[in-house]
Every structure is written in C-alpha cells, then in structure tokens.
Coordinates of C-alpha atoms and ligand atoms in Angstrom, one line a residue:
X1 CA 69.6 90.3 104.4
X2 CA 72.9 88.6 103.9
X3 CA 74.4 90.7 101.4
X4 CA 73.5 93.5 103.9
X5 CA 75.3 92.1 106.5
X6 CA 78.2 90.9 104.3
X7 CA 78.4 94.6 103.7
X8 CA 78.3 95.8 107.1
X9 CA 81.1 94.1 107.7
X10 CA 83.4 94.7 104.5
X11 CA 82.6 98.9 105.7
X12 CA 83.2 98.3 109.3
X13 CA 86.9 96.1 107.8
X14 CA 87.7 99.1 105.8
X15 CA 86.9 101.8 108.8
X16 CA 88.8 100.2 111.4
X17 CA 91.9 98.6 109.7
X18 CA 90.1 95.1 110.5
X19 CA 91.0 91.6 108.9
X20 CA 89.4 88.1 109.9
X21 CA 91.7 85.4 109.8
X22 CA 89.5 82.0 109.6
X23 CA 90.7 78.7 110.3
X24 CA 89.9 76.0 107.7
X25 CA 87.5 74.4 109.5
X26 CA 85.2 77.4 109.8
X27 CA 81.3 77.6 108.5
X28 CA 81.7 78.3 104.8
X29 CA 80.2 82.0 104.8
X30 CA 82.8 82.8 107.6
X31 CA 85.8 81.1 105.0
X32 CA 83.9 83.3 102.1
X33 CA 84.4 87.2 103.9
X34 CA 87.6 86.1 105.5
X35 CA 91.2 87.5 104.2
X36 CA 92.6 84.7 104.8
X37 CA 92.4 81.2 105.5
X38 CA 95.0 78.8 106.6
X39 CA 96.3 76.1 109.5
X40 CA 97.2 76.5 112.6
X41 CA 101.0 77.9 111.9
X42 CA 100.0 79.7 109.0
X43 CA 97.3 81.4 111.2
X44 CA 100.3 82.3 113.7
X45 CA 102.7 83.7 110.7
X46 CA 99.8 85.4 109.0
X47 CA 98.9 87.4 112.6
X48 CA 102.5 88.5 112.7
X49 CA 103.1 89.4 109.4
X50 CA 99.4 91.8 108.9
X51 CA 99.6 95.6 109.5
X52 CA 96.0 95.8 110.7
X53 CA 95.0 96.6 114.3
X54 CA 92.4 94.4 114.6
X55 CA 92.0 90.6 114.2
X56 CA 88.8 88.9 114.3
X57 CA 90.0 85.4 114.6
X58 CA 87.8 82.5 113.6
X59 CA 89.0 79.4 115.0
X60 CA 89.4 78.3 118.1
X61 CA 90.9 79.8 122.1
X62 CA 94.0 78.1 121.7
X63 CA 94.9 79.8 118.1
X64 CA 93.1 83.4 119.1
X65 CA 95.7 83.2 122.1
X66 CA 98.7 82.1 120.3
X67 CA 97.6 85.2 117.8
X68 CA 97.6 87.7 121.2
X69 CA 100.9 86.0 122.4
X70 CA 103.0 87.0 119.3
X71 CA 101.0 90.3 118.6
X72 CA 101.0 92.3 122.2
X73 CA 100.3 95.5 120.3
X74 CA 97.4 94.0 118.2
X75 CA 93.8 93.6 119.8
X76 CA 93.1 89.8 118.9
X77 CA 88.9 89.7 118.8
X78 CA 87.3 86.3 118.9
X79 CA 83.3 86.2 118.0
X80 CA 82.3 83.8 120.1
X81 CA 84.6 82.9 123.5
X82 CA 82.6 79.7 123.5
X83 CA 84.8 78.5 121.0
X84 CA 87.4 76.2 123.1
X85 CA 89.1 73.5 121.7
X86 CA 88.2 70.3 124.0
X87 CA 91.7 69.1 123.4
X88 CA 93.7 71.6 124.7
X89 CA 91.9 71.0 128.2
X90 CA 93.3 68.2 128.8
X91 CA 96.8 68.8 129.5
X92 CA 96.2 71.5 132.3
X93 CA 99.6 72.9 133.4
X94 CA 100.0 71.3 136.8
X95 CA 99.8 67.9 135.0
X96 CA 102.7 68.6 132.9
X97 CA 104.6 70.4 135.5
X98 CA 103.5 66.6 137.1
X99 CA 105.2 65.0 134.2
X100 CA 108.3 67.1 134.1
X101 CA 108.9 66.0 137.1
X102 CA 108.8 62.2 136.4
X103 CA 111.1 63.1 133.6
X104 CA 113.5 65.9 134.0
X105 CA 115.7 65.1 131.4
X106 CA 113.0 65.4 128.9
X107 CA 112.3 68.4 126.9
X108 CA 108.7 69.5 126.5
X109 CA 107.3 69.3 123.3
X110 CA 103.6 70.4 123.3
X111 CA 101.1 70.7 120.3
X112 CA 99.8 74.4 119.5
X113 CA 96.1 72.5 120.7
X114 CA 96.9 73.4 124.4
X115 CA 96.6 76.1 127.3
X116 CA 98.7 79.0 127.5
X117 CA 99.8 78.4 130.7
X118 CA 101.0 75.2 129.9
X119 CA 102.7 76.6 126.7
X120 CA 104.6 78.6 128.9
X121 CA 106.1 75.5 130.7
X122 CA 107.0 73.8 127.1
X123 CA 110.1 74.2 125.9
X124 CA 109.0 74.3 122.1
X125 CA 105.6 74.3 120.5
X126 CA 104.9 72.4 117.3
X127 CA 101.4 72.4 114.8
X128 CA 100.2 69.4 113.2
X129 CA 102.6 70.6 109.9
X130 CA 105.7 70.9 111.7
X131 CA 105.5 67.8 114.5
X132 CA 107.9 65.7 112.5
X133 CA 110.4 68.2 112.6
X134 CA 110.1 69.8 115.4
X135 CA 110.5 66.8 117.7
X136 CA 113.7 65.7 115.7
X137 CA 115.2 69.3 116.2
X138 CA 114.9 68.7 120.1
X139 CA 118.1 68.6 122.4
X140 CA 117.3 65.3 124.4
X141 CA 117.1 61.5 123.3
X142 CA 113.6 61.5 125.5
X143 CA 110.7 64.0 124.7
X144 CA 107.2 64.6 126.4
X145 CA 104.7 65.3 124.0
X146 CA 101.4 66.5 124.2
X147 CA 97.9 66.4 124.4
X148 CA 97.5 64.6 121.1
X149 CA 98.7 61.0 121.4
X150 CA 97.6 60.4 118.0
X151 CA 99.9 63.2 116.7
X152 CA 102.5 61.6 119.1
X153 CA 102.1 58.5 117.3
X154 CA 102.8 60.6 113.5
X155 CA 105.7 62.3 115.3
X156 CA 107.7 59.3 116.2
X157 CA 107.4 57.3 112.8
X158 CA 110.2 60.0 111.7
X159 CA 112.1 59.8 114.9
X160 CA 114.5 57.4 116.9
X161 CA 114.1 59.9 120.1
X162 CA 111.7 58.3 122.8
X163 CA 108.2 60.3 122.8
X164 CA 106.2 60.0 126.3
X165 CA 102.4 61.1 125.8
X166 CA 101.1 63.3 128.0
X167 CA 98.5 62.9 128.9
X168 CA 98.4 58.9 128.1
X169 CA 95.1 59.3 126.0
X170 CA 95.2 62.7 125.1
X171 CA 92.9 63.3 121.6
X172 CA 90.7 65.5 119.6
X173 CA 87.0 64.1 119.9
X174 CA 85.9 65.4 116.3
X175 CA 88.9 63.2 114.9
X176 CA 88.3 60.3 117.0
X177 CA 84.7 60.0 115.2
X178 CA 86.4 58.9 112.1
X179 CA 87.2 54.7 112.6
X180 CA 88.9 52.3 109.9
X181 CA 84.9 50.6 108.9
X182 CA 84.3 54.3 107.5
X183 CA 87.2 54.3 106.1
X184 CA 86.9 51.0 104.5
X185 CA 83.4 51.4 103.6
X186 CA 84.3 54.8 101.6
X187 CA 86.8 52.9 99.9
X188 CA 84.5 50.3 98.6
X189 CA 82.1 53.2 97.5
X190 CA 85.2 55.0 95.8
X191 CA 88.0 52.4 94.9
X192 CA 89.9 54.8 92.8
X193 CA 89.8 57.1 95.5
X194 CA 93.1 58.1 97.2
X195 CA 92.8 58.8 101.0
X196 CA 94.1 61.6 103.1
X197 CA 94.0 62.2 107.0
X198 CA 95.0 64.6 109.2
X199 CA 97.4 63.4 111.9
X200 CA 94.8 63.8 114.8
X201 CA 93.2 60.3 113.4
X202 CA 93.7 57.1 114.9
X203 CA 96.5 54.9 114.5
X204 CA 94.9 52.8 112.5
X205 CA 93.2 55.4 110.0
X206 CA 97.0 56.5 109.4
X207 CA 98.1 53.5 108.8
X208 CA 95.5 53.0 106.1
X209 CA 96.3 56.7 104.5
X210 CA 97.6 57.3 101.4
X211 CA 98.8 60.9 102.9
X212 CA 98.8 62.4 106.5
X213 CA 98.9 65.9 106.6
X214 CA 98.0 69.3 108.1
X215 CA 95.2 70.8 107.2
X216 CA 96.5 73.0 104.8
X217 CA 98.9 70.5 103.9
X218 CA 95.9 68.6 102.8
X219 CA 94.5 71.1 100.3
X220 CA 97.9 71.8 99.0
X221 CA 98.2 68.2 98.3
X222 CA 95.1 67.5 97.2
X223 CA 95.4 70.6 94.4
X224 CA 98.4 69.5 93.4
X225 CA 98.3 65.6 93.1
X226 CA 98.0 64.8 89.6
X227 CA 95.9 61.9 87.9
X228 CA 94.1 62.0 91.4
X229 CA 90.4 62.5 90.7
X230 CA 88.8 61.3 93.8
X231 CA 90.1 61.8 97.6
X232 CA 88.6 60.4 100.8
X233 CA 89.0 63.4 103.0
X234 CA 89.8 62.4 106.8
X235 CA 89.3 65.4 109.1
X236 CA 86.5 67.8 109.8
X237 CA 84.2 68.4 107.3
X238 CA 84.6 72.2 106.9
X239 CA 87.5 71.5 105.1
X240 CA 85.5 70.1 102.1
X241 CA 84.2 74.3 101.8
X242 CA 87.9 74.9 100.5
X243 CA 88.5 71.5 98.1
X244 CA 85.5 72.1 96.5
X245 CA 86.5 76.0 95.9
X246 CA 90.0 75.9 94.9
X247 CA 90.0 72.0 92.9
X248 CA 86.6 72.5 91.7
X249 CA 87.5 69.8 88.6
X250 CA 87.9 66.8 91.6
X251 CA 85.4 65.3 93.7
X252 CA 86.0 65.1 97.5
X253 CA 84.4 62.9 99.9
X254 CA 84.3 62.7 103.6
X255 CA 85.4 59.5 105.0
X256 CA 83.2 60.0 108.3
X257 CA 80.5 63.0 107.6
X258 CA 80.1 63.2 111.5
X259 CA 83.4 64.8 112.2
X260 CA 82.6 67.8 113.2
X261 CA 84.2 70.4 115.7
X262 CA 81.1 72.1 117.3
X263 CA 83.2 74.8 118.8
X264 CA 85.2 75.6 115.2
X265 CA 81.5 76.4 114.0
X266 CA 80.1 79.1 116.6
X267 CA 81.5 81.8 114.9
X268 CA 78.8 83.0 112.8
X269 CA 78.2 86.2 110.3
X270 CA 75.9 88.1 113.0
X271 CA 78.9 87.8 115.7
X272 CA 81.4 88.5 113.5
X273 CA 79.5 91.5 112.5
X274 CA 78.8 92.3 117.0
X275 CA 82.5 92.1 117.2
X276 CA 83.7 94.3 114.7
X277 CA 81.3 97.1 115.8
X278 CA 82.0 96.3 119.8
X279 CA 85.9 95.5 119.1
X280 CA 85.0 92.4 121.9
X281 CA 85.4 89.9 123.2
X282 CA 89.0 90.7 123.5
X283 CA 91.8 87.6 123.8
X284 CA 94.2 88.8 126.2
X285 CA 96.9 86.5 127.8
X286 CA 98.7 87.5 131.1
X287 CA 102.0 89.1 130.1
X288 CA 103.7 86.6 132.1
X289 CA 102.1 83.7 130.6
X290 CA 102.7 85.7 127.4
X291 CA 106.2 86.1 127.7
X292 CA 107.1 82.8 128.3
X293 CA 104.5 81.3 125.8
X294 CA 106.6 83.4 123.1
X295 CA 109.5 81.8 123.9
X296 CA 108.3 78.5 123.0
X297 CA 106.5 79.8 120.0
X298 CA 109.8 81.5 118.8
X299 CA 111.5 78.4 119.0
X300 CA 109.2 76.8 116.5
X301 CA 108.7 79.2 114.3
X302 CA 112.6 79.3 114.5
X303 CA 113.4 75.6 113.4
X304 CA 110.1 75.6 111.3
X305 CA 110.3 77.7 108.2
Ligands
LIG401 P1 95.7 72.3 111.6 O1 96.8 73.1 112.1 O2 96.2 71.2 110.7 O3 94.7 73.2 110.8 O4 94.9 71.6 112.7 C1 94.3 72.3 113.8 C2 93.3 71.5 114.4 O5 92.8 71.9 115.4 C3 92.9 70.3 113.8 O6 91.9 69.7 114.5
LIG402 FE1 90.2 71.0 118.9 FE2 89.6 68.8 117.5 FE3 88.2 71.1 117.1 FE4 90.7 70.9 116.2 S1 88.9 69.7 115.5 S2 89.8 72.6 117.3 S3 91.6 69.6 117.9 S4 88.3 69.8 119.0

C-alpha cells in the first residue's frame, strides 16, 4: 500500500515537473521521497535555484511563503495549511511597526520564523545559520530583533551592536521543551557524548553546548566531527531521521525526546500525494507584501553566501 503510493507520487513528480523540498524536521517517509532536504536558507536558495513548476513544500507557512515570495512564477503547494509555525505569530506586524516606533534609529532585524507582512517591514531577514552575521552586517549600533529571543541571545555573543527583542519573550515552544536537567541527565547516561543545540534553546542549554548550530549546520557538523562517536542532539527529533541516514557508524541521542514540532509533522504521504494530483493548497502572498518581503530577503541572501 505504501510502495503504491510512493509510486503514485514519483509518476505524478515526473508528469508535472514536480519536486518536494522537505524541511529537516519532517516525518521520515516525507525526508525519504523528498529531493531535497535542508534548513531554512537552504530551503529558500534551493526554491530559487530548481527549474520545476511546482513545489510541494514540507515544512512549515513561514518557509512555504518565503518560497512564493522569491519564486512569483512558481506555484508553491503546501500539503497541509495547518502547518503554522507558533513562533512566527507572535510578532504580528503592528507590534513591530509598535517597536519601530519606540526605536527609530534601529534597523529591523527579523528571523525567517515570522509573518510576511511583518517581513515586509524588516529591513533584513536572517535564518538561524546566518543570525551571527547578519546582525553584524547591519548599518546601526542598535538592532530590533525578532521573535526568537533565544536566537537574540546567540546573535549578540558575536556582536558589540545593542539587540532589542521583540517581542520581549518571543520563542519556539518545541525548543523550549528541552531544559538543562535533560541535558545533564543525558550527559551522565552518555559522558563521552559531545552536545549540540540549535540556537532556539534556552540560554542556559547554549551555554552548556559543545556546538550551536542550524539545523543543517548540525548534520554537517556532526558528519564531519572526527573522534566524535556519540552526540546529544538538542532540537526536534526529526532531525535524528537524517544523523542516523547519512553518519550511520555514530550513535545519536536526543537530549529531550519530547521536542517535537506538531505542525512540522502534518504533512503526511496521503496529502502529499492530494496535492500533487489537485496542485493545492496554493501559498500565495499579496504582491505587495511580496514585493517588499523580497527586499529584505535579498538583502540576506546578499551578505549571506
Ligand atoms: P533551521 O533553519 O535551522 O532548519 O530552523 C528552522 C526552525 O524552524 C527550527 O525550529
Ligand atoms: Fe516553529 Fe519551533 Fe516548529 Fe521551528 S520547531 S517550525 S520554530 S514551532
């Protein structure tokens, strides 16, 4: 039954000049049919770069959109609308517009994890690989940065500029799942074990990280570190899916195996296969909102390379 569908949807690829882009978070059999896997800004590249028409993009609104944003001609398809990242919420526009206001020397630095209207008020956007650099490329001494404050908190290790949060307490929830006693209770199960954590974890599961990276970023460094055998893995557990597939000689453990992203997980073979055949639910973004969104996307993908 699943080999049938698999099928179905490798001939209905093939018929319509159809890829699926998957996000590494995604169920496993949605990483194993997709052509290709990656963060957030490899996501974005990889939708600009393809010559298919269609995109069925597993991952989340925020990332669909930012697909449909740089690829006007392309129709962007995401299985299951559902999928919203609860962290992009919270920084509707009018609140930053708010915080512009309170700071209008500031330049707006927001996290690819928002709205795209409130994209389209930032001056540049950044992913969880580029945050770092980004915020040191800005113009002003003073940048607003959101809705991660936990990614605002990697961000100004590497910078002498002033980062305002915004909104104060702005995080992912799947992330804020994983605490320091899981953390230090996976270490005393795996001693040897080095740790790595995305940068959406808490201060104080950073501070105890042996590397903080992307999500990508953390499979690249976890292939690549040598005499590392064991890693405690600190972000959502799809990610384990790809360690275990591409460093198959290590051993990977999750330092809190609740952290999970509910909405990353509703794309499923059966809608992937409905939204091939029905080319819906479209991800459309008002030109407008577009237009401007672009701009800050452009900048990013400027200074980022
Ligand atoms: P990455 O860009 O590191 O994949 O992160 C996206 C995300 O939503 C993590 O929660
Ligand atoms: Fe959003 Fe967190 Fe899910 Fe990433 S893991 S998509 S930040 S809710």
């Amino acid at each position: 039954m699943r080999e049938e569908l698999i099928e179905k949807i490798e001939q209905l690829k093939r018929k319509k000049n159809a890829i699926i882009l998957a996000h590494n978070y995604q169920r496993p059999e949605v990483q194993d049919i997709a052509e290709f896997i990656g963060d957030s800004l490899e996501l974005a590249r990889k939708a600009m770069a393809t010559s298919a028409d269609i995109i069925i993009f597993c991952g989340v609104d925020f990332m669909a959109e930012t697909a449909a944003i740089m690829n006007p001609d392309k129709k962007i398809v995401i299985p299951d609308v559902g999928a919203i990242c609860p962290m992009a919420q919270q920084l509707p526009a009018e609140d930053l517009l708010a915080a512009k206001r309170e700071h209008p020397d500031a330049e707006v630095v927001l996290y690819v994890n928002t709205l795209a209207e409130s994209k389209a008020i930032a001056d540049c956007i950044c992913t969880s690989a580029n945050a770092q650099e980004i915020v040191n490329a800005m113009d002003t001494p003073t940048v607003l940065f959101g809705p991660d404050r936990n990614l605002a908190y990697h961000a100004q290790k590497t910078t002498t500029k002033t980062i305002i949060p915004v909104p104060e307490h702005g995080l992912c929830p799947s992330h804020h799942q994983i605490v320091l006693n899981d953390l230090i209770t996976a270490k005393r199960a795996h001693p040897d074990a080095k740790v790595i954590v995305h940068p959406e974890c808490i201060p104080a599961v950073q501070d105890s990280a042996d590397y903080i990276a992307s999500t990508s970023g953390m499979v690249k460094i976890c292939k690549e570190a040598e005499a590392v055998d064991e890693l405690l893995i600190g972000t959502e557990i799809g990610l384990l899916h790809r360690l275990e597939k591409e460093a198959p000689e290590k051993r990977f453990y999750p330092i809190s195996t609740t952290a999970v992203c509910p909405q990353m997980k509703m794309h499923t073979l059966e809608n992937i296969e409905a939204a091939l055949e029905n080319e819906k639910p479209e991800v459309v973004v008002p030109s407008e909102t577009a237009r401007k969104a672009r701009k800050a996307i452009e900048r990013m993908l400027e200074i980022s390379h």
